[in-house]
Amino acid sequence: MASNKETFGKTVGFVLAVCVVCATLVSFSAVQLKPLQVANKLLDQQTKILEAAGLLEKAGDQIVPTFEKYVEARMIDLDSGEFVEGDVINFDERRNSRDAELSDKPENDIAGINRRSHTAVVYLVKNDSNQIDTVVLPIVGSGLWDLMYGYVGLESDLNTVRSVIYSDHKETPGLGAEVLNPNWKALWPGKKMYDNNNEVAIKIVKGGAKKGDVHGVDALSGATLTSVGVENTLVFWLGEEGYKPFISKFRKGGLN
């Protein structure tokens, strides 16, 4: 009997020792890999912003140098549209939107985001003449299954679309996930977000936009709710509770 107890005790001790060693290795690996994970996340973000600005092909495999040369990240207060001080590198809209002190509930939450950060980071993209020719605006809104995150690249008039790029979503492959399809992305350049009255006029058209419709983009085939989500996201973020205060001041040259 004593022998059995001794064997049982050794077994338990061995299992505990293995658990401690495994936990230590996992913790060590997580700590060691954290900087690499952060760097990869930043690289992916810079890649998407360059794509939204139409500079990805120009950048080639020189993502970081190209980003640093052409792109200036600035934080803005969404309510006033003014530039404010802030950590543009470590800014996290998702974290802010979960903090009641750093976010609020939109009055018209057409994008389905629940809460909106008080601040946002916009990306001013300059050309070789050091003139701003593109502004990239981060966007987020509900798709079919969850929130979808992306970027809108606008020409210097902050109306003409250069591109709409999604970077993070959980939509169905072959349906809503077609937001990543190059053919659909190619429909956006040249479209106009606002009409002559400066109202958001962009729309996703089921069955296809008519030829010459500068505000219409073909809906995603078989993905009605995702298409509606894209339109609602753009209407919200280009409206008064989104970037419109910033856009209005930018157009008038009223920003320092």
PDB file of C-alpha atoms in Angstrom:
ATOM      1  CA  MET A   1       0.000   0.000   0.000  1.00  0.00           C
ATOM      2  CA  ALA A   2       2.812   2.359   0.898  1.00  0.00           C
ATOM      3  CA  SER A   3       4.400   1.611  -2.440  1.00  0.00           C
ATOM      4  CA  ASN A   4       1.196   2.570  -4.251  1.00  0.00           C
ATOM      5  CA  LYS A   5       0.930   5.825  -2.328  1.00  0.00           C
ATOM      6  CA  GLU A   6       4.532   6.603  -3.114  1.00  0.00           C
ATOM      7  CA  THR A   7       3.936   5.921  -6.798  1.00  0.00           C
ATOM      8  CA  PHE A   8       0.829   8.123  -6.803  1.00  0.00           C
ATOM      9  CA  GLY A   9       2.713  10.937  -5.093  1.00  0.00           C
ATOM     10  CA  LYS A  10       5.529  10.754  -7.609  1.00  0.00           C
ATOM     11  CA  THR A  11       3.020  10.849 -10.464  1.00  0.00           C
ATOM     12  CA  VAL A  12       1.307  13.931  -9.057  1.00  0.00           C
ATOM     13  CA  GLY A  13       4.640  15.586  -8.438  1.00  0.00           C
ATOM     14  CA  PHE A  14       5.800  14.848 -11.967  1.00  0.00           C
ATOM     15  CA  VAL A  15       2.594  16.265 -13.461  1.00  0.00           C
ATOM     16  CA  LEU A  16       2.887  19.419 -11.371  1.00  0.00           C
ATOM     17  CA  ALA A  17       6.517  19.843 -12.381  1.00  0.00           C
ATOM     18  CA  VAL A  18       5.616  19.477 -16.057  1.00  0.00           C
ATOM     19  CA  CYS A  19       2.808  22.049 -15.654  1.00  0.00           C
ATOM     20  CA  VAL A  20       5.160  24.520 -13.998  1.00  0.00           C
ATOM     21  CA  VAL A  21       7.790  24.075 -16.716  1.00  0.00           C
ATOM     22  CA  CYS A  22       5.208  24.432 -19.505  1.00  0.00           C
ATOM     23  CA  ALA A  23       3.675  27.526 -17.925  1.00  0.00           C
ATOM     24  CA  THR A  24       7.122  29.064 -17.549  1.00  0.00           C
ATOM     25  CA  LEU A  25       7.975  28.350 -21.186  1.00  0.00           C
ATOM     26  CA  VAL A  26       4.668  29.786 -22.424  1.00  0.00           C
ATOM     27  CA  SER A  27       5.090  32.932 -20.338  1.00  0.00           C
ATOM     28  CA  PHE A  28       8.692  33.341 -21.473  1.00  0.00           C
ATOM     29  CA  SER A  29       7.711  32.875 -25.127  1.00  0.00           C
ATOM     30  CA  ALA A  30       4.874  35.384 -24.826  1.00  0.00           C
ATOM     31  CA  VAL A  31       7.200  38.003 -23.365  1.00  0.00           C
ATOM     32  CA  GLN A  32       9.910  37.355 -25.926  1.00  0.00           C
ATOM     33  CA  LEU A  33       7.517  37.396 -28.887  1.00  0.00           C
ATOM     34  CA  LYS A  34       5.602  40.507 -27.803  1.00  0.00           C
ATOM     35  CA  PRO A  35       7.944  43.012 -29.530  1.00  0.00           C
ATOM     36  CA  LEU A  36       7.793  40.961 -32.743  1.00  0.00           C
ATOM     37  CA  GLN A  37       3.997  40.844 -32.607  1.00  0.00           C
ATOM     38  CA  VAL A  38       3.808  44.608 -32.077  1.00  0.00           C
ATOM     39  CA  ALA A  39       6.225  45.217 -34.966  1.00  0.00           C
ATOM     40  CA  ASN A  40       4.244  42.934 -37.300  1.00  0.00           C
ATOM     41  CA  LYS A  41       0.973  44.650 -36.363  1.00  0.00           C
ATOM     42  CA  LEU A  42       2.485  48.063 -37.081  1.00  0.00           C
ATOM     43  CA  LEU A  43       3.903  46.846 -40.400  1.00  0.00           C
ATOM     44  CA  ASP A  44       0.504  45.491 -41.450  1.00  0.00           C
ATOM     45  CA  GLN A  45      -1.125  48.801 -40.516  1.00  0.00           C
ATOM     46  CA  GLN A  46       1.419  50.790 -42.504  1.00  0.00           C
ATOM     47  CA  THR A  47       0.947  48.456 -45.472  1.00  0.00           C
ATOM     48  CA  LYS A  48      -2.824  49.012 -45.486  1.00  0.00           C
ATOM     49  CA  ILE A  49      -2.433  52.783 -45.160  1.00  0.00           C
ATOM     50  CA  LEU A  50      -0.017  52.877 -48.096  1.00  0.00           C
ATOM     51  CA  GLU A  51      -2.477  50.788 -50.110  1.00  0.00           C
ATOM     52  CA  ALA A  52      -5.282  53.212 -49.220  1.00  0.00           C
ATOM     53  CA  ALA A  53      -3.041  56.079 -50.354  1.00  0.00           C
ATOM     54  CA  GLY A  54      -2.179  54.377 -53.645  1.00  0.00           C
ATOM     55  CA  LEU A  55       1.483  54.003 -52.697  1.00  0.00           C
ATOM     56  CA  LEU A  56       1.760  50.269 -52.098  1.00  0.00           C
ATOM     57  CA  GLU A  57       3.103  49.443 -55.549  1.00  0.00           C
ATOM     58  CA  LYS A  58       5.585  52.298 -55.299  1.00  0.00           C
ATOM     59  CA  ALA A  59       6.742  51.074 -51.908  1.00  0.00           C
ATOM     60  CA  GLY A  60       7.478  47.534 -53.039  1.00  0.00           C
ATOM     61  CA  ASP A  61       9.198  45.789 -50.154  1.00  0.00           C
ATOM     62  CA  GLN A  62      10.237  49.134 -48.620  1.00  0.00           C
ATOM     63  CA  ILE A  63       7.100  49.617 -46.547  1.00  0.00           C
ATOM     64  CA  VAL A  64       8.586  51.323 -43.510  1.00  0.00           C
ATOM     65  CA  PRO A  65      10.888  53.776 -45.362  1.00  0.00           C
ATOM     66  CA  THR A  66       8.079  54.704 -47.770  1.00  0.00           C
ATOM     67  CA  PHE A  67       5.629  55.226 -44.929  1.00  0.00           C
ATOM     68  CA  GLU A  68       8.071  57.395 -42.997  1.00  0.00           C
ATOM     69  CA  LYS A  69       8.880  59.458 -46.096  1.00  0.00           C
ATOM     70  CA  TYR A  70       5.356  60.206 -47.282  1.00  0.00           C
ATOM     71  CA  VAL A  71       2.948  59.750 -44.369  1.00  0.00           C
ATOM     72  CA  GLU A  72       2.361  61.979 -41.366  1.00  0.00           C
ATOM     73  CA  ALA A  73       0.051  60.639 -38.668  1.00  0.00           C
ATOM     74  CA  ARG A  74      -1.911  63.249 -36.718  1.00  0.00           C
ATOM     75  CA  MET A  75      -4.415  62.848 -33.911  1.00  0.00           C
ATOM     76  CA  ILE A  76      -7.665  64.777 -34.068  1.00  0.00           C
ATOM     77  CA  ASP A  77     -10.554  65.490 -31.751  1.00  0.00           C
ATOM     78  CA  LEU A  78     -13.557  64.171 -33.653  1.00  0.00           C
ATOM     79  CA  ASP A  79     -16.055  66.614 -32.164  1.00  0.00           C
ATOM     80  CA  SER A  80     -14.080  69.768 -32.978  1.00  0.00           C
ATOM     81  CA  GLY A  81     -12.133  68.456 -35.968  1.00  0.00           C
ATOM     82  CA  GLU A  82      -8.962  70.035 -34.555  1.00  0.00           C
ATOM     83  CA  PHE A  83      -5.530  68.483 -34.308  1.00  0.00           C
ATOM     84  CA  VAL A  84      -4.626  67.486 -30.752  1.00  0.00           C
ATOM     85  CA  GLU A  85      -1.574  66.035 -29.059  1.00  0.00           C
ATOM     86  CA  GLY A  86      -1.467  62.269 -28.593  1.00  0.00           C
ATOM     87  CA  ASP A  87       0.435  59.035 -29.092  1.00  0.00           C
ATOM     88  CA  VAL A  88      -0.344  58.279 -32.736  1.00  0.00           C
ATOM     89  CA  ILE A  89       1.763  55.107 -32.797  1.00  0.00           C
ATOM     90  CA  ASN A  90       0.136  53.331 -29.868  1.00  0.00           C
ATOM     91  CA  PHE A  91      -3.367  54.762 -30.359  1.00  0.00           C
ATOM     92  CA  ASP A  92      -5.954  51.988 -30.161  1.00  0.00           C
ATOM     93  CA  GLU A  93      -9.506  52.834 -31.226  1.00  0.00           C
ATOM     94  CA  ARG A  94     -10.775  49.485 -29.949  1.00  0.00           C
ATOM     95  CA  ARG A  95      -9.352  50.079 -26.482  1.00  0.00           C
ATOM     96  CA  ASN A  96     -10.683  53.638 -26.375  1.00  0.00           C
ATOM     97  CA  SER A  97     -14.166  52.571 -27.421  1.00  0.00           C
ATOM     98  CA  ARG A  98     -14.340  50.250 -24.410  1.00  0.00           C
ATOM     99  CA  ASP A  99     -13.422  53.075 -22.018  1.00  0.00           C
ATOM    100  CA  ALA A 100     -16.359  55.280 -20.998  1.00  0.00           C
ATOM    101  CA  GLU A 101     -13.997  58.174 -20.260  1.00  0.00           C
ATOM    102  CA  LEU A 102     -12.388  58.034 -23.702  1.00  0.00           C
ATOM    103  CA  SER A 103     -15.510  57.426 -25.789  1.00  0.00           C
ATOM    104  CA  ASP A 104     -19.213  58.133 -26.040  1.00  0.00           C
ATOM    105  CA  LYS A 105     -22.345  56.663 -27.598  1.00  0.00           C
ATOM    106  CA  PRO A 106     -23.171  58.185 -30.989  1.00  0.00           C
ATOM    107  CA  GLU A 107     -26.588  59.809 -31.268  1.00  0.00           C
ATOM    108  CA  ASN A 108     -27.136  58.067 -34.594  1.00  0.00           C
ATOM    109  CA  ASP A 109     -25.165  54.837 -34.467  1.00  0.00           C
ATOM    110  CA  ILE A 110     -25.865  53.843 -38.055  1.00  0.00           C
ATOM    111  CA  ALA A 111     -22.494  52.043 -38.194  1.00  0.00           C
ATOM    112  CA  GLY A 112     -23.388  49.832 -35.228  1.00  0.00           C
ATOM    113  CA  ILE A 113     -20.200  50.550 -33.275  1.00  0.00           C
ATOM    114  CA  ASN A 114     -21.893  51.134 -29.890  1.00  0.00           C
ATOM    115  CA  ARG A 115     -19.248  53.615 -28.719  1.00  0.00           C
ATOM    116  CA  ARG A 116     -16.949  56.015 -30.584  1.00  0.00           C
ATOM    117  CA  SER A 117     -13.551  57.168 -29.366  1.00  0.00           C
ATOM    118  CA  HIS A 118     -13.301  60.916 -28.702  1.00  0.00           C
ATOM    119  CA  THR A 119     -10.155  60.991 -30.816  1.00  0.00           C
ATOM    120  CA  ALA A 120      -8.876  59.394 -34.004  1.00  0.00           C
ATOM    121  CA  VAL A 121      -5.641  59.268 -35.975  1.00  0.00           C
ATOM    122  CA  VAL A 122      -5.685  60.520 -39.560  1.00  0.00           C
ATOM    123  CA  TYR A 123      -2.878  60.050 -42.060  1.00  0.00           C
ATOM    124  CA  LEU A 124      -1.730  62.951 -44.225  1.00  0.00           C
ATOM    125  CA  VAL A 125       0.032  61.581 -47.286  1.00  0.00           C
ATOM    126  CA  LYS A 126       2.362  63.857 -49.232  1.00  0.00           C
ATOM    127  CA  ASN A 127       3.671  63.579 -52.773  1.00  0.00           C
ATOM    128  CA  ASP A 128       7.230  64.099 -53.977  1.00  0.00           C
ATOM    129  CA  SER A 129       6.609  67.859 -53.956  1.00  0.00           C
ATOM    130  CA  ASN A 130       5.817  67.671 -50.240  1.00  0.00           C
ATOM    131  CA  GLN A 131       2.176  68.585 -50.848  1.00  0.00           C
ATOM    132  CA  ILE A 132      -0.689  66.669 -49.247  1.00  0.00           C
ATOM    133  CA  ASP A 133      -2.485  64.823 -52.006  1.00  0.00           C
ATOM    134  CA  THR A 134      -4.218  62.081 -50.004  1.00  0.00           C
ATOM    135  CA  VAL A 135      -5.771  61.821 -46.564  1.00  0.00           C
ATOM    136  CA  VAL A 136      -6.369  58.341 -45.169  1.00  0.00           C
ATOM    137  CA  LEU A 137      -9.170  57.960 -42.620  1.00  0.00           C
ATOM    138  CA  PRO A 138      -9.649  54.824 -40.482  1.00  0.00           C
ATOM    139  CA  ILE A 139     -13.198  53.456 -40.386  1.00  0.00           C
ATOM    140  CA  VAL A 140     -15.045  50.772 -38.413  1.00  0.00           C
ATOM    141  CA  GLY A 141     -18.587  49.475 -38.666  1.00  0.00           C
ATOM    142  CA  SER A 142     -20.750  46.377 -38.427  1.00  0.00           C
ATOM    143  CA  GLY A 143     -20.751  43.742 -41.121  1.00  0.00           C
ATOM    144  CA  LEU A 144     -22.766  40.525 -41.046  1.00  0.00           C
ATOM    145  CA  TRP A 145     -20.905  38.822 -38.199  1.00  0.00           C
ATOM    146  CA  ASP A 146     -18.837  41.461 -36.434  1.00  0.00           C
ATOM    147  CA  LEU A 147     -17.190  44.844 -36.745  1.00  0.00           C
ATOM    148  CA  MET A 148     -15.121  45.449 -39.873  1.00  0.00           C
ATOM    149  CA  TYR A 149     -12.090  47.748 -39.761  1.00  0.00           C
ATOM    150  CA  GLY A 150     -10.588  49.539 -42.719  1.00  0.00           C
ATOM    151  CA  TYR A 151      -9.336  52.762 -44.307  1.00  0.00           C
ATOM    152  CA  VAL A 152     -10.684  55.283 -46.792  1.00  0.00           C
ATOM    153  CA  GLY A 153      -8.184  57.153 -48.914  1.00  0.00           C
ATOM    154  CA  LEU A 154      -9.458  60.525 -50.169  1.00  0.00           C
ATOM    155  CA  GLU A 155      -7.783  62.902 -52.572  1.00  0.00           C
ATOM    156  CA  SER A 156      -6.864  66.386 -51.324  1.00  0.00           C
ATOM    157  CA  ASP A 157     -10.424  67.656 -51.921  1.00  0.00           C
ATOM    158  CA  LEU A 158     -11.495  65.156 -49.239  1.00  0.00           C
ATOM    159  CA  ASN A 159     -14.318  64.059 -51.480  1.00  0.00           C
ATOM    160  CA  THR A 160     -12.857  62.066 -54.367  1.00  0.00           C
ATOM    161  CA  VAL A 161     -12.091  58.474 -53.394  1.00  0.00           C
ATOM    162  CA  ARG A 162      -8.665  57.061 -53.994  1.00  0.00           C
ATOM    163  CA  SER A 163      -9.455  53.714 -52.379  1.00  0.00           C
ATOM    164  CA  VAL A 164     -11.436  51.844 -49.752  1.00  0.00           C
ATOM    165  CA  ILE A 165      -9.390  49.152 -48.025  1.00  0.00           C
ATOM    166  CA  TYR A 166     -10.563  46.705 -45.380  1.00  0.00           C
ATOM    167  CA  SER A 167      -7.940  45.310 -43.033  1.00  0.00           C
ATOM    168  CA  ASP A 168      -9.797  43.257 -40.425  1.00  0.00           C
ATOM    169  CA  HIS A 169     -13.142  41.469 -40.697  1.00  0.00           C
ATOM    170  CA  LYS A 170     -14.925  38.168 -40.021  1.00  0.00           C
ATOM    171  CA  GLU A 171     -17.157  38.074 -43.065  1.00  0.00           C
ATOM    172  CA  THR A 172     -18.027  34.902 -44.956  1.00  0.00           C
ATOM    173  CA  PRO A 173     -15.457  33.775 -47.550  1.00  0.00           C
ATOM    174  CA  GLY A 174     -16.805  34.161 -51.066  1.00  0.00           C
ATOM    175  CA  LEU A 175     -19.534  36.542 -49.895  1.00  0.00           C
ATOM    176  CA  GLY A 176     -18.898  39.410 -47.476  1.00  0.00           C
ATOM    177  CA  ALA A 177     -15.171  38.691 -47.547  1.00  0.00           C
ATOM    178  CA  GLU A 178     -15.227  39.911 -51.138  1.00  0.00           C
ATOM    179  CA  VAL A 179     -14.508  43.361 -49.690  1.00  0.00           C
ATOM    180  CA  LEU A 180     -10.917  42.191 -50.212  1.00  0.00           C
ATOM    181  CA  ASN A 181     -11.467  41.264 -53.859  1.00  0.00           C
ATOM    182  CA  PRO A 182      -9.282  43.448 -56.119  1.00  0.00           C
ATOM    183  CA  ASN A 183     -12.139  43.706 -58.622  1.00  0.00           C
ATOM    184  CA  TRP A 184     -14.445  45.245 -56.021  1.00  0.00           C
ATOM    185  CA  LYS A 185     -11.741  47.528 -54.674  1.00  0.00           C
ATOM    186  CA  ALA A 186     -11.127  48.725 -58.228  1.00  0.00           C
ATOM    187  CA  LEU A 187     -14.680  50.136 -58.368  1.00  0.00           C
ATOM    188  CA  TRP A 188     -13.913  52.861 -55.801  1.00  0.00           C
ATOM    189  CA  PRO A 189     -11.275  55.210 -57.280  1.00  0.00           C
ATOM    190  CA  GLY A 190     -12.859  58.402 -58.576  1.00  0.00           C
ATOM    191  CA  LYS A 191     -16.151  58.029 -56.718  1.00  0.00           C
ATOM    192  CA  LYS A 192     -17.454  61.050 -54.780  1.00  0.00           C
ATOM    193  CA  MET A 193     -18.390  60.773 -51.124  1.00  0.00           C
ATOM    194  CA  TYR A 194     -20.346  64.042 -50.956  1.00  0.00           C
ATOM    195  CA  ASP A 195     -22.902  65.672 -53.215  1.00  0.00           C
ATOM    196  CA  ASN A 196     -23.005  69.357 -54.223  1.00  0.00           C
ATOM    197  CA  ASN A 197     -24.710  70.201 -50.922  1.00  0.00           C
ATOM    198  CA  ASN A 198     -21.865  68.593 -48.968  1.00  0.00           C
ATOM    199  CA  GLU A 199     -24.108  65.766 -47.794  1.00  0.00           C
ATOM    200  CA  VAL A 200     -22.768  62.213 -47.698  1.00  0.00           C
ATOM    201  CA  ALA A 201     -24.064  60.674 -50.928  1.00  0.00           C
ATOM    202  CA  ILE A 202     -22.044  57.477 -51.372  1.00  0.00           C
ATOM    203  CA  LYS A 203     -24.232  54.394 -51.747  1.00  0.00           C
ATOM    204  CA  ILE A 204     -23.781  50.686 -52.324  1.00  0.00           C
ATOM    205  CA  VAL A 205     -26.170  49.659 -55.096  1.00  0.00           C
ATOM    206  CA  LYS A 206     -27.731  46.210 -55.188  1.00  0.00           C
ATOM    207  CA  GLY A 207     -27.762  45.003 -58.771  1.00  0.00           C
ATOM    208  CA  GLY A 208     -24.986  47.402 -59.753  1.00  0.00           C
ATOM    209  CA  ALA A 209     -24.530  51.137 -59.988  1.00  0.00           C
ATOM    210  CA  LYS A 210     -25.546  52.887 -63.195  1.00  0.00           C
ATOM    211  CA  LYS A 211     -22.818  53.968 -65.563  1.00  0.00           C
ATOM    212  CA  GLY A 212     -21.649  57.468 -64.712  1.00  0.00           C
ATOM    213  CA  ASP A 213     -23.034  57.385 -61.154  1.00  0.00           C
ATOM    214  CA  VAL A 214     -20.214  59.060 -59.232  1.00  0.00           C
ATOM    215  CA  HIS A 215     -21.802  58.190 -55.882  1.00  0.00           C
ATOM    216  CA  GLY A 216     -22.725  54.565 -56.556  1.00  0.00           C
ATOM    217  CA  VAL A 217     -20.659  51.396 -56.093  1.00  0.00           C
ATOM    218  CA  ASP A 218     -21.813  47.874 -56.935  1.00  0.00           C
ATOM    219  CA  ALA A 219     -22.997  45.839 -53.963  1.00  0.00           C
ATOM    220  CA  LEU A 220     -21.254  42.598 -53.094  1.00  0.00           C
ATOM    221  CA  SER A 221     -23.061  39.706 -54.769  1.00  0.00           C
ATOM    222  CA  GLY A 222     -24.884  37.551 -52.222  1.00  0.00           C
ATOM    223  CA  ALA A 223     -23.737  39.696 -49.293  1.00  0.00           C
ATOM    224  CA  THR A 224     -26.528  42.175 -48.735  1.00  0.00           C
ATOM    225  CA  LEU A 225     -25.896  42.765 -45.030  1.00  0.00           C
ATOM    226  CA  THR A 226     -22.173  43.275 -45.549  1.00  0.00           C
ATOM    227  CA  SER A 227     -22.902  45.740 -48.367  1.00  0.00           C
ATOM    228  CA  VAL A 228     -25.358  47.636 -46.175  1.00  0.00           C
ATOM    229  CA  GLY A 229     -22.738  47.649 -43.424  1.00  0.00           C
ATOM    230  CA  VAL A 230     -20.144  49.191 -45.729  1.00  0.00           C
ATOM    231  CA  GLU A 231     -22.533  51.955 -46.782  1.00  0.00           C
ATOM    232  CA  ASN A 232     -23.640  52.676 -43.207  1.00  0.00           C
ATOM    233  CA  THR A 233     -20.026  52.752 -42.051  1.00  0.00           C
ATOM    234  CA  LEU A 234     -19.086  55.341 -44.660  1.00  0.00           C
ATOM    235  CA  VAL A 235     -22.197  57.440 -44.033  1.00  0.00           C
ATOM    236  CA  PHE A 236     -21.410  57.522 -40.313  1.00  0.00           C
ATOM    237  CA  TRP A 237     -17.680  58.240 -40.500  1.00  0.00           C
ATOM    238  CA  LEU A 238     -18.013  60.907 -43.176  1.00  0.00           C
ATOM    239  CA  GLY A 239     -20.852  62.541 -41.267  1.00  0.00           C
ATOM    240  CA  GLU A 240     -21.056  64.961 -38.349  1.00  0.00           C
ATOM    241  CA  GLU A 241     -20.237  62.377 -35.689  1.00  0.00           C
ATOM    242  CA  GLY A 242     -17.292  61.158 -37.709  1.00  0.00           C
ATOM    243  CA  TYR A 243     -14.703  63.097 -39.721  1.00  0.00           C
ATOM    244  CA  LYS A 244     -16.912  65.821 -41.189  1.00  0.00           C
ATOM    245  CA  PRO A 245     -15.815  68.539 -38.695  1.00  0.00           C
ATOM    246  CA  PHE A 246     -12.187  67.739 -39.559  1.00  0.00           C
ATOM    247  CA  ILE A 247     -12.915  67.586 -43.288  1.00  0.00           C
ATOM    248  CA  SER A 248     -14.690  70.943 -43.247  1.00  0.00           C
ATOM    249  CA  LYS A 249     -11.786  72.663 -41.472  1.00  0.00           C
ATOM    250  CA  PHE A 250      -9.196  70.945 -43.655  1.00  0.00           C
ATOM    251  CA  ARG A 251     -10.899  72.159 -46.824  1.00  0.00           C
ATOM    252  CA  LYS A 252     -10.992  75.737 -45.515  1.00  0.00           C
ATOM    253  CA  GLY A 253      -7.339  75.619 -44.456  1.00  0.00           C
ATOM    254  CA  GLY A 254      -8.361  76.239 -40.856  1.00  0.00           C
ATOM    255  CA  LEU A 255      -6.097  73.642 -39.258  1.00  0.00           C
ATOM    256  CA  ASN A 256      -2.701  74.398 -37.758  1.00  0.00           C
TER     257      ASN A 256
END
